[in-house]
Phi, psi and omega in degrees: 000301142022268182285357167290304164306320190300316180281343192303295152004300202255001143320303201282339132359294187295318210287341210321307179317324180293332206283148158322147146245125180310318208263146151285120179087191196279150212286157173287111167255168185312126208288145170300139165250124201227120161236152184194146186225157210234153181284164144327288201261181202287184185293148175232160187296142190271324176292355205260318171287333150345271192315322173306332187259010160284330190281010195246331166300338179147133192307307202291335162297315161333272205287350137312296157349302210276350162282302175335303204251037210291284250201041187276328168356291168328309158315346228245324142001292182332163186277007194251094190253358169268351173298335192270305182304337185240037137290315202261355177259337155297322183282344198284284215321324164330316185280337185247156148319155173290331198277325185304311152003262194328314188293334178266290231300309187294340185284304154337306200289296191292331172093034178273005176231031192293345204277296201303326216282303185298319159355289194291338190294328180272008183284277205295319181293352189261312187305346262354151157288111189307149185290159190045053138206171213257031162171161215186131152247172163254135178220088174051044159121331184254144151235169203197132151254001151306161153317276215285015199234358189294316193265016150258321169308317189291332192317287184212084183284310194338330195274320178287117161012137180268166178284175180238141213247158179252178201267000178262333153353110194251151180258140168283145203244112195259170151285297168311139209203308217258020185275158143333118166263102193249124149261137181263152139226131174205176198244080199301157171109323198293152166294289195263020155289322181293294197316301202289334166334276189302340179259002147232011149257016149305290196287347175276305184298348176290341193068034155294295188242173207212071191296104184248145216234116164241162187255117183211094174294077209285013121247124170287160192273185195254356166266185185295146146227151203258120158260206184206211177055071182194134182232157196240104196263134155241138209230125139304107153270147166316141184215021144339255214282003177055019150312082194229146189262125161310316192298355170257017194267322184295167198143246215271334186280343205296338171297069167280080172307203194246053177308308183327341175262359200291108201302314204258029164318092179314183178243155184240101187060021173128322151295168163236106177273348182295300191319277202330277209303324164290318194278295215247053169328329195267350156272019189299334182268338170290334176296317196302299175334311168266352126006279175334307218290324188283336164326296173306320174306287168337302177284356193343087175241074176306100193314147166300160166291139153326287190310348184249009168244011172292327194239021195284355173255321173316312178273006111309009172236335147327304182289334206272356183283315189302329197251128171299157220292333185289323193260357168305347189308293212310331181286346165320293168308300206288300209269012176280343184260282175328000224308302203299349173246351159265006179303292207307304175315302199299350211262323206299327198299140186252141152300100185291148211245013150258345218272342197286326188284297192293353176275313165303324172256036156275322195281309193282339163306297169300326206242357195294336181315316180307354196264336198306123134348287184309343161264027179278010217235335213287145183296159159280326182332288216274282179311008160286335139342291217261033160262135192283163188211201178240142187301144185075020137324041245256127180274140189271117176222163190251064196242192166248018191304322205221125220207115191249128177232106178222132207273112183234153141243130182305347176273353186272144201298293196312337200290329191294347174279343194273294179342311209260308195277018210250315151266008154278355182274330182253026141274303170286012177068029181258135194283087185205097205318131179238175202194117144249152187221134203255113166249110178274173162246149210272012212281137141307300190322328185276107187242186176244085194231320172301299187252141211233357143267346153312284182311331153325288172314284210290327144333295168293329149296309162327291194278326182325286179312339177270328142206334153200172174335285177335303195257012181276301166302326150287342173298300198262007168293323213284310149337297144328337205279336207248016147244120205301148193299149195095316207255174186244154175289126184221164182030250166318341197256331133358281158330296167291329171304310180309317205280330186290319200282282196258077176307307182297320214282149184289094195291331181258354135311333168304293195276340170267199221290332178272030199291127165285006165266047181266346224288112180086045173256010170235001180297311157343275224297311205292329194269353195280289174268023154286310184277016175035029159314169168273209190287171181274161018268156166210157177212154164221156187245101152093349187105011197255139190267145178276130192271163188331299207306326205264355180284291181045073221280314177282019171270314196352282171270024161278313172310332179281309170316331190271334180272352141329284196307305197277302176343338202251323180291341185259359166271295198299311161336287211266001158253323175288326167279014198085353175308308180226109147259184210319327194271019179215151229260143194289341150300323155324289178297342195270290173337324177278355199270161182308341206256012184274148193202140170328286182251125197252122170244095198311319186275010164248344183263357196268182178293328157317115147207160227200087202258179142238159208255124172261111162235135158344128154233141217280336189261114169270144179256173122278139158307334163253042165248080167276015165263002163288314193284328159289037210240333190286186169263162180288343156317307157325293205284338153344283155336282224283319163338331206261321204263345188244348196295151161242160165227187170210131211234163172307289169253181186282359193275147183299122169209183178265127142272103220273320186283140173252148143225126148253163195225137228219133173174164162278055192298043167205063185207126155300353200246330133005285182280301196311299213307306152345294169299336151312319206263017167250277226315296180307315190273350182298344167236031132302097187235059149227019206227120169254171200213140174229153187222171181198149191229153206215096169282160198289291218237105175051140168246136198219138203304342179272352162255043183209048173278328192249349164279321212299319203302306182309314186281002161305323194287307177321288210282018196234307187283137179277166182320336193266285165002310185262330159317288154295338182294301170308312173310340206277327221267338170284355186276157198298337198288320212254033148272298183321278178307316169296321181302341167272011173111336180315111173298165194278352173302341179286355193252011169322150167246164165303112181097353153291184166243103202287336155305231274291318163314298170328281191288351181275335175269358175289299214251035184287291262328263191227019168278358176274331173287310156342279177314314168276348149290021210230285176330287188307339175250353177296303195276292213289353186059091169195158200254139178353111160103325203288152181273132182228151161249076160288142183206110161079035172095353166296112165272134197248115179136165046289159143265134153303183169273142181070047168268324202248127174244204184280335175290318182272015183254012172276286171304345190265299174333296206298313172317316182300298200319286194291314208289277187245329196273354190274336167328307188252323125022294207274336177273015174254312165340295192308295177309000146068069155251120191315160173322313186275292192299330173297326162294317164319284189310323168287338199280327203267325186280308201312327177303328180286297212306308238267327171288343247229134195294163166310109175259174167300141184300121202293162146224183216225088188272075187287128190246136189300338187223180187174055176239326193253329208238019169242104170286136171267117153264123159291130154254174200320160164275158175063031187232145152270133186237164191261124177304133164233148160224131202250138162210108214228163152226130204309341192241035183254184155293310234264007191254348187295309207241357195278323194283329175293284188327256163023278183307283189312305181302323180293349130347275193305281180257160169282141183216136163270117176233157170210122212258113178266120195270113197244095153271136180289153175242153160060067159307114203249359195238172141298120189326298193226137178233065175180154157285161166193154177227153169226139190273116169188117141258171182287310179221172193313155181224119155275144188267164194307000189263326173097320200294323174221140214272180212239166200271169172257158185169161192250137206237100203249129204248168169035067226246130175278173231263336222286325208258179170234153189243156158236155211234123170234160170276089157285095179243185191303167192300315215271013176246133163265118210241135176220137176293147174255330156210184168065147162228323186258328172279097172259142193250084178275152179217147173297070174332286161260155146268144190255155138237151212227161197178160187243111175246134181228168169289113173293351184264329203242356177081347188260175185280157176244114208279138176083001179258162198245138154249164175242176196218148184181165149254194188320280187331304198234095187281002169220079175276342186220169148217169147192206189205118203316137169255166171288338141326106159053350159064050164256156185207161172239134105308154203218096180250189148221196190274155202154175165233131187233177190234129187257145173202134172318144178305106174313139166128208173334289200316330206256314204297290188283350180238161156221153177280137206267304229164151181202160186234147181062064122278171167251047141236153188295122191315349162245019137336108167301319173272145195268150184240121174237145182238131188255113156215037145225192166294359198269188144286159223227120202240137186213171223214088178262076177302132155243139172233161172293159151275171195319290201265072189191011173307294180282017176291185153223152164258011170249044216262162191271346182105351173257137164244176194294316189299352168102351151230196228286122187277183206297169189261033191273342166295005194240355173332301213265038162232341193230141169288127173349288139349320187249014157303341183281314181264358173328297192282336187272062186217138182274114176294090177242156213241126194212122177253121177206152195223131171096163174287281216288340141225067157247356187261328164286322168326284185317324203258018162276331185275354166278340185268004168271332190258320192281345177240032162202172177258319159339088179335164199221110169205133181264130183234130205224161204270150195247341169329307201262332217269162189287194166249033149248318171291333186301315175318312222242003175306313191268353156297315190270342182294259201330349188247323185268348196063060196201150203260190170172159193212146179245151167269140177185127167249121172283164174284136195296102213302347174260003160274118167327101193285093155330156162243330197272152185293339229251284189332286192317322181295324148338319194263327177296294178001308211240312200279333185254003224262040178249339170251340176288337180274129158325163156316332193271332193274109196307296199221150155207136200248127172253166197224075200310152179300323187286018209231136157238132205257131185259033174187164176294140184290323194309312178327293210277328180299311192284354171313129187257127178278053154039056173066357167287138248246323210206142185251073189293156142257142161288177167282118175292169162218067191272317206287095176270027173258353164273341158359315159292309188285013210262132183218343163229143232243308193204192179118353178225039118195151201215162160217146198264094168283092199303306184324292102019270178318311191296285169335316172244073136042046181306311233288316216263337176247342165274355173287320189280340163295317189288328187292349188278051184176335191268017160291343184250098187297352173262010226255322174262052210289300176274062195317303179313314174295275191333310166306319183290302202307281162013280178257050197296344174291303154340300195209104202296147168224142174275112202290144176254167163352124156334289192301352166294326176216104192270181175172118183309324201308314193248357177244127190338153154257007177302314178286346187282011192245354178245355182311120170279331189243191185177098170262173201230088215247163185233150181294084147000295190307300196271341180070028188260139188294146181311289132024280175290278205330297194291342167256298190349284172320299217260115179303279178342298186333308195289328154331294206280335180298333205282303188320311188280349176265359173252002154259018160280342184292295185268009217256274173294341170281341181293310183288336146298334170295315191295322178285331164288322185322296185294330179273044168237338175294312207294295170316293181339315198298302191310340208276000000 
């Protein structure tokens, strides 16, 4: 039977030649369908993104590159552009690794730095550029593209304003930063990018000029560029009601792509028709026909039974198991992007019952912690954490969790405010330990009759002993009560409190000199400095110090709640994982964490770092052949320093050291030998640490003033360790300084056990180039200027140090931090690897110096899975490589595997990877998974077409698609792009619009967002290119930018009048700048952080004012100036809005005959506002032809959806969620009311009628739904929702906008909770945001309304019938007689539309011709 099936194929195979062919010439097969989306702006040169990802390794590689590549252009002339792409991958390669390679080639590929190069491009188009020339500098405001006119510009630039450098900028790389700043824009590669080259970074190594490099292409080129990291989904639409607009359909088939060519062409049911079609030429159009035919078949897309869709991810992770491990990726892909035509097949597949079993019990592994035996343990105390609460809650527990330490002197204008707020915290019961620590003054002589914090203390000591802490504090809050704001705490206001609390007690035994409550008055002052806090006030949480802005007294106690609030996610962590529980005590566990230090030193704790870069260098120097050594780069000179370095250790034994430190200093400078002396002080209880030294002299250097480094680096390089200890301790003390400057040779300070020959002669004939080599480091590399002070510890530089900044504690704390953060880490894996000592020590200093400079990622895990025999496909990576661990973990039948199984295949590409992909299958499946194709764009690197010559564009391709379905076509792109179509329906051409900058704004005085407030987004040139308006949600707003640098600034009008910027985070300007500077230059997204504050006299403004002032008038419209023209004030209030959404041909062809049956029943100017996220590029064409011909303004609007918003997936939802959810930010501020209108609805009366309805203070106006037709009764499932009218004012003013975003997100996780989102929602929130019902006779719709009513209809939808199923189409001339009038009128100006337009295109190519001739 078997061999029967088998055979039937290829029987029908033998008849083919016999069969008829239907068709003339090769058969129509099912058309490809291909999208692809291209930037905004022109194509950019691949050398110049080159040179950017070379610029992200490091500035001094930049401008190496760029020597490299002087005149490489030239080439580019050539016939060839993939020889010039691997010209320009050869000149990079000098600078990289092979995986950096890989890695540019994919950066390439990807466009990723096409963002920067066009930044710069738009930087230069804001300066304006002089005309005709293809490179220009700027020198403080003038510009010139001559040479010879730069040393006439300098002359006295200084006086003219400096220019302002953005932080991607690249600097030609000085010591010096305070010269003239002359900017190039030029075309690196270029002839005159070199002229100008060589004569200023001439004049930069003189240290003349402050040489800055911008990228400026004066002609771009004119073609498109298509990008990619991105996926394009077609969603199986419903085709119930048949919508499908007829007039499109012809067409639409016209497209025959180039299936036939397809590299990754599958087989269809088994065939390979590219063979067939090679071995049998004269049979190609009878193969294509059967072809056709097993598509169809093949594709059969009948719905599954339920039962056959219960084991559809098992037998899919079967099939993909079933196939060997090089080619599972790809089946993986195939049947997760294809699923609706590989569903039927997949049915067929048997499930292997080990492989089923070990995917459960991998599953049951992961998710099993509640089950665990080891958390049965766990207390209720602690566990009261993890019980929910409403957000900013604080759960009150009788724990010590949160624990306030605050460093005051009691005499400061400020303290009384840390005072007052320390009893509204203890007063209000917030569970929050408070702790002051009083820095007194320590003179014994000084009592307190005198010093009125003396008098403080002992005051407090006195009531502590009398009766208790508790009432100590209170006491001396009461003290602050009596001092006036302004005024410092003194004596007398002491005095009175004591005399008012305790009338008997003696105040002046108490405060004076023989008082006995003097007791701990120095404890303060001793422990404030040990812990190197900075100046008072300081405060700490949990032990951790508040940086300047948060002391602050009036942010304070918003900083703390907020550090309540995350302390508690990091207590709820360690209870949940089990860390801390009942028996251990909550301090104990704060005291016990890696991040706890002795001590706080900012410059070993701070955020700044600044490593070195070590790389192998294949060529050994001596360190004293400095005239070799100045020649290298500074990685080179890293090397050869780090590989020529001595150390000095606690003992003498051969060991792994984890910690390296070197100490950088002027050693024949006391602050110098001190700084030396610390760090031998430090290492006498150390073992984890060797010491290196580098000497960095103040002034010229000459053998007498450099006697005592020469001495030290001789004893380094001749003495063995305990020798060379003492022997350095002798020579740092200041008296043996003393002596030598008095002539005394240095052989006299030799110690016992040295080896004094050897010592001797190495300091006669040391002399002086080895010190010459570590200044020439120290200011090359380490950037420190003649004499400045340094620390290194594992290649991290700590410094300039003032003198006496750094002690022996703190070379304790730079251990310990070094220790736990990283080296210990890495320690134990060169242990393992039985790699020596000396080279092993080296190696923790170079790699921790690599890891460590490398920005902070997420904290790896470590996902071991229990079994990995049936149900992980294993990719080996190459042997003798360093490779990427990757663990995959997925179920096969999901969006996230649609696109993962793509990603997967490319990174194996790019880097070596070990992967092992774990297959997470759903069981008992009740629905069909995935109802879509998807492709997702992404190569590893640039594809040249057969020709070579131009790389072929990227896109997504959708092949073998049955002709049966109807598809909708969506774009998934990254969060921060607004994507708009451009052309097609089967070739669709999308472009990259926007870029978003997207940002959070609050008020700094009330914490809250300031509702109603507008930025604008702009340059210098053009300073309002954008706007929008802060929502209340998270005081989040969007701009719609592109790559560049731009300036956000409050809104002329209100917004400018009543707030000014307070501050801003992520931005590329300095936080107290006024103009906010934002530089958009990649693809990624871009989150910026904005504070505002009112002005002074602008406290008691609002910017959401109703238009009334309390005396009862109007107030003036000039706040709506800079939105409305003079002219149109008048009419302002006489204007209809009406508001529309449409997705798809057939409805934008209702859409047009709603906006003629709206313009035909009124007098009222008209503008229509439409959502522009969805419309075709055909309506967009013909939109503006009907304005002009009809009279009606119109705008299109478009907002994204915001990422922290519950993201819809189905297209039909999301349009729903716009209707309702944006409509407080998609309308300008000027605009009053708008009434939406759904597309299918035609309307029979003036709309104006329904605008002036007054809604009783209601936000929003629904019509219901009748319910006269009473045989639908079973079918009635929606209420309203398809016209409405809106008081935006109103709506702004209670933040409606702002409680239905925050309902839906609490409800739209349940795709069944919101069947109708537009309706459900309002109905949803009726308590909330109140709705005003309107008239009945506003909206009839047969299905559900009578037809006795339909003769009073003012609207007419066209809603479609649960019962009859009847296509959209028939209904509408059936219902509405006019429709077929108003389709016919508009389609013969769609007609003439297209003849204008065709006329106009022979016209022009006939001009063309003309032109040639």
């Amino acid at each position: 039977m078997a061999a029967a099936a088998l055979l039937a194929p290829l029987a029908l195979l033998a008849l083919l030649p016999a069969l008829p062919c239907p068709c003339r010439g090769a058969p129509a097969s099912p058309p490809a369908v291909t999208a692809r989306l291209a930037a905004k702006w022109p194509l950019t040169p691949l050398l110049l993104e080159a040179s950017e990802f070379i610029a992200e390794d490091g500035n001094e590689k930049f401008w190496q590159f760029l020597e490299t590549v002087r005149e490489l252009t030239i080439y580019k002339q050539g016939d060839s552009e993939h020889s010039y792409y691997n010209l320009i991958l050869k000149k990079a390669g000098q600078f990289l690794s092979n995986l950096q390679i890989n890695l540019l080639k994919f950066a390439l590929s990807i466009r990723a730095y096409s963002p920067t190069v066009q930044m710069f491009q738009q930087i230069a188009a804001d300066e304006p550029p002089p005309e005709g020339c293809s490179a220009f500098v700027v020198i403080h405001e003038k510009h010139t593209c001559k040479t010879n006119e730069i040393k006439k510009l300098l002359k006295k630039a200084t006086k003219r304003p400096r220019p302002y450098l953005f932080k991607g900028d690249h600097k030609f790389p000085t010591l010096k930063e305070d010269g003239p700043v002359v900017i190039l824009y030029a075309e690196i590669g270029t002839k005159d990018f070199v002229k100008f080259h060589k004569i200023l970074s001439e004049k930069a190594q003189k240290e003349e000029i402050v040489y800055v490099l911008r990228h400026y292409v004066q002609k771009p080129s004119s073609r498109k560029m298509y990008l990619s990291g991105y996926g394009v989904e077609l969603a199986i639409k419903s085709t119930e009601y048949k919508a499908v607009d007829d007039t499109q359909v012809k067409g639409s088939n016209d497209t025959q792509k180039e299936e036939d060519d397809d590299d990754e062409e599958s087989d269809v049911q088994g065939f390979l028709f590219r063979k067939l079609t090679q071995m049998h030429p004269d049979l190609k159009s009878n193969l294509k026909e059967f072809k056709k035919h097993l598509i169809e078949t093949t594709n059969n897309m009948e719905p599954l039974k339920v039962w056959e869709l219960q084991d559809l991810s098992f037998q899919a992770a079967a099939r993909i198991m079933s196939t060997p491990a090089y080619d599972a990726l790809k089946v993986m892909k195939d049947i997760a992007q294809n699923f609706p035509i590989r569903a039927r097949s997949l049915t067929r597949v048997p499930v292997d019952k080990q492989m089923r079993n070990e995917i459960e019990e991998n599953q049951k592994w992961i998710n099993d912690i509640e089950k665990d035996h080891s958390y049965s343990t766990w207390p209720a105390s602690y566990q009261e954490l993890l019980k929910p609460t409403f957000p900013g809650v604080i759960q009150q527990i009788r724990r010590n969790l949160y624990n306030l330490v605050l460093f005051v002197d009691p005499v400061q204008e400020d303290t009384d405010d840390y005072m007052k707020l320390a009893e509204l915290f203890y007063h209000h019961n917030v569970p929050l330990r408070i702790g002051f620590v009083f820095i007194l003054n320590t003179k014994e002589e000084i009592d307190g009759n005198e010093d009125a914090g003396i008098a403080l203390w002992r005051m407090f000591n006195y009531i502590a002993e009398e009766s208790d802490t508790s009432q100590a504090f209170t006491s001396i809050v009461n003290v602050y009560h009596e001092v006036k704001d302004g005024n410092v705490l003194t004596v007398n206001h002491v005095k009175k409190v004591l005399r008012n609390e305790y009338p008997y007690a003696d105040v002046q035994s108490i405060l004076g000199v023989h008082s006995e409550y003097d007791e701990g008055r120095k404890a303060g002052a001793t422990f404030y400095k040990k812990t190197g806090l900075g100046p008072l006030p300081q405060a700490l949480f949990n032990g951790v110090p508040f940086n300047r802005e948060e002391m602050d007294a009036a942010e304070l106690e918003t900083v703390i709640l907020q550090k309540i609030i995350d302390a508690t996610g990091f207590f709820q962590r360690a209870v949940f994982m089990g860390l801390l529980n009942d028996h251990i005590n909550a301090m104990d566990f704060l005291m016990d964490q890696k991040n706890v230090v002795p001590r706080i030193n900012p410059t070993i704790l701070g955020a700044e770092r600044r490593y070195i870069h070590f790389r192998s260098t294949s060529v050994p120097f001596d360190v004293q052949d400095f005239s070799t050594f100045s020649f290298l780069d500074s990685q080179d000179k890293s090397a050869v320093i780090s590989d020529n370095m001595k150390y000095l250790t606690r003992k003498d034994e051969d060991a792994l050291y984890a910690v390296t430190v070197w100490v950088i200093a002027d050693f024949d400078k006391p602050a110098g030998r001190r700084l030396l002396s610390n760090a031998l002080k430090h290492l006498k209880t150390s073992s984890h640490i060797r010491v290196g030294i580098l000497n960095n002299p103040s002034s010229k250097i000459k053998e007498d003033n450099t006697a005592i480094a020469r001495g030290i680096l001789a004893a380094f390089l001749t003495q063995n360790n305990s020798s060379l200890k003492s022997f350095l301790n002798k020579l740092t003390k200041e008296e043996t300084a003393k002596s030598l400057a008095a002539g005394t040779k240095i052989v006299k300070f030799l110690v016992p056990g040295m080896d004094d020959d050897t010592f001797e002669k190495k300091y006669n004939t040391l002399g002086v180039d080895i010190i010459k080599t570590h200044q020439m480091f120290c200011q090359e590399v380490l950037k420190l200027l003649p004499g400045q002070m340094a620390v290194m510890s594992n290649g991290k530089v700590l410094g300039p140090l003032d003198k006496d900044e750094f002690y022996a504690e703190d070379f304790n704390l730079l251990e310990k931090i070094t220790y736990s953060t990283s080296a210990e880490k890495i320690k134990a894996i060169i242990k393992e690897m039985g790699i020596g000592t000396k080279s092993g020590s080296d190696f923790i200093m170079k790699i921790d110096a690599l890891l460590s400079s490398l920005p902070k990622t997420e904290v790896r895990q470590d996902a071991e899975l229990l079994k990995e025999q049936h149900s992980v496909v294993k990719v080996d990576p190459q042997e003798n490589e360093p490779f990427y661990d990757v663990i995959a973990i997925v179920d096969p039948l999901t969006r996230e595997a649609q696109k993962m199984a793509h990603l997967l295949i490319v990174l194996k590409d790019i880097v070596n990877m070990k992967l092992r992909l774990f297959l997470n299958c759903r069981s008992k499946l009740s629905e069909v998974p995935l109802k879509s194709f998807y492709r997702f764009v992404l190569e590893p690197e640039l594809m040249y077409g057969i020709n070579k010559h131009l790389p072929s564009e990227p896109v997504a391709k959708f092949l073998e698609l049955p002709e049966s379905l109807l598809l909708t076509l969506n774009m998934i792109t990254p969060e921060s792009w607004l994507v708009e179509a451009i052309k097609g329906t089967v070739t669709a051409e999308y472009e990259l619009e926007y870029i978003l900058l997207e940002g959070h704004c609050f008020d700094v005085t009330t914490g809250q967002p300031p509702r109603g407030l507008q930025f604008t987004l702009g340059t210098k040139n053009n300073p309002v290119m954008v706007d929008t308006i802060v929502m209340a949600n998270l005081g989040y707003f969007q701009l719609k930018a592109n790559p560049g640098a731009w300036t956000l600034r409050l809104r002329k009008g209100k917004s400018e009048e009543i707030y000014q910027v307070f501050s801003h985070e992520g931005t590329d300007s300095v936080a107290d700048l006024a103009d906010v500077i934002v530089v958009l230059n990649n693809f990624r997204s871009k989150i910026i952080k904005v504070q505002v504050q009112k002005k002074p006299d602008k406290v008691n403004e609002d910017l959401l004012t109703d238009g009334i002032t309390e005396k009862g008038n109007l107030e003036s419209v000039t706040s709506f100036s800079e939105e409305i023209p003079p002219e149109e004030k008048e009419k302002k209030s006489d204007i209809l809005n009406i508001f529309s959404v449409a997705s798809g041909h057939l409805y934008e062809r209702f859409l047009r005959i709603m906006m003629l049956s709206v313009l035909r029943h009124t007098k009222t100017p008209v503008k229509f506002w439409f959502l522009k996220n969805y419309l075709s590029p055909t309506f967009k064409d013909v939109i503006p032809h009907m304005a002009k011909k009809y009279g009606f303004k119109y705008e299109l609007v478009q907002y994204k959806w915001p990422r922290w918003l519950y993201q819809q997936t189905e297209k039909q939802r999301i349009i729903w969620g716009y209707k309702i959810l944006f409509l407080d930010v998609l309308f300008p501020l000027a605009v009053d009311k708008v009434i939406f209108v759904d597309a299918d609805q035609i309307v029979r009366s003036d709309l104006k009628e329904l605008r002036d309805l007054d809604l009783k203070g209601a936000p929003y106006g629904y019509t219901p739904f009748c319910d006269s037709r009473k045989e639908m009764d079973g079918y009635r499932f929606w209420k309203s929702g398809a016209l409405y009218v809106v008081d935006l004012k109103k709506f702004r003013k209670i933040a409606a906008g702002d409680r239905l975003r925050g309902q839906y997100q609490a409800l739209s996780q349940d795709p069944n909770s919101l069947s109708n989102l537009d309706q459900d929602l309002p109905n949803n929130m009726i308590h909330q945001v109140a709705i005003k019902s309107l008239p009945q006779e506003w909206l009839w719709c047969e299905t559900w309304c009578d037809d006795e009513s339909k003769k009073k209809a003012k609207t007419i939808d066209l809603c479609n019938n649960p019962q009859t199923k009847e296509p959209k189409l028939k209904a509408a001339a059936r219902i509405v007689p006019e429709w077929v009038e108003y389709d016919t009128e508009i389609r013969k100006l769609i007609e003439q539309i297209e003849k204008e337009k065709k006329k106009q295109t022979s016209f022009f190519q006939k001009g063309l011709k003309h032109d040639e001739l």
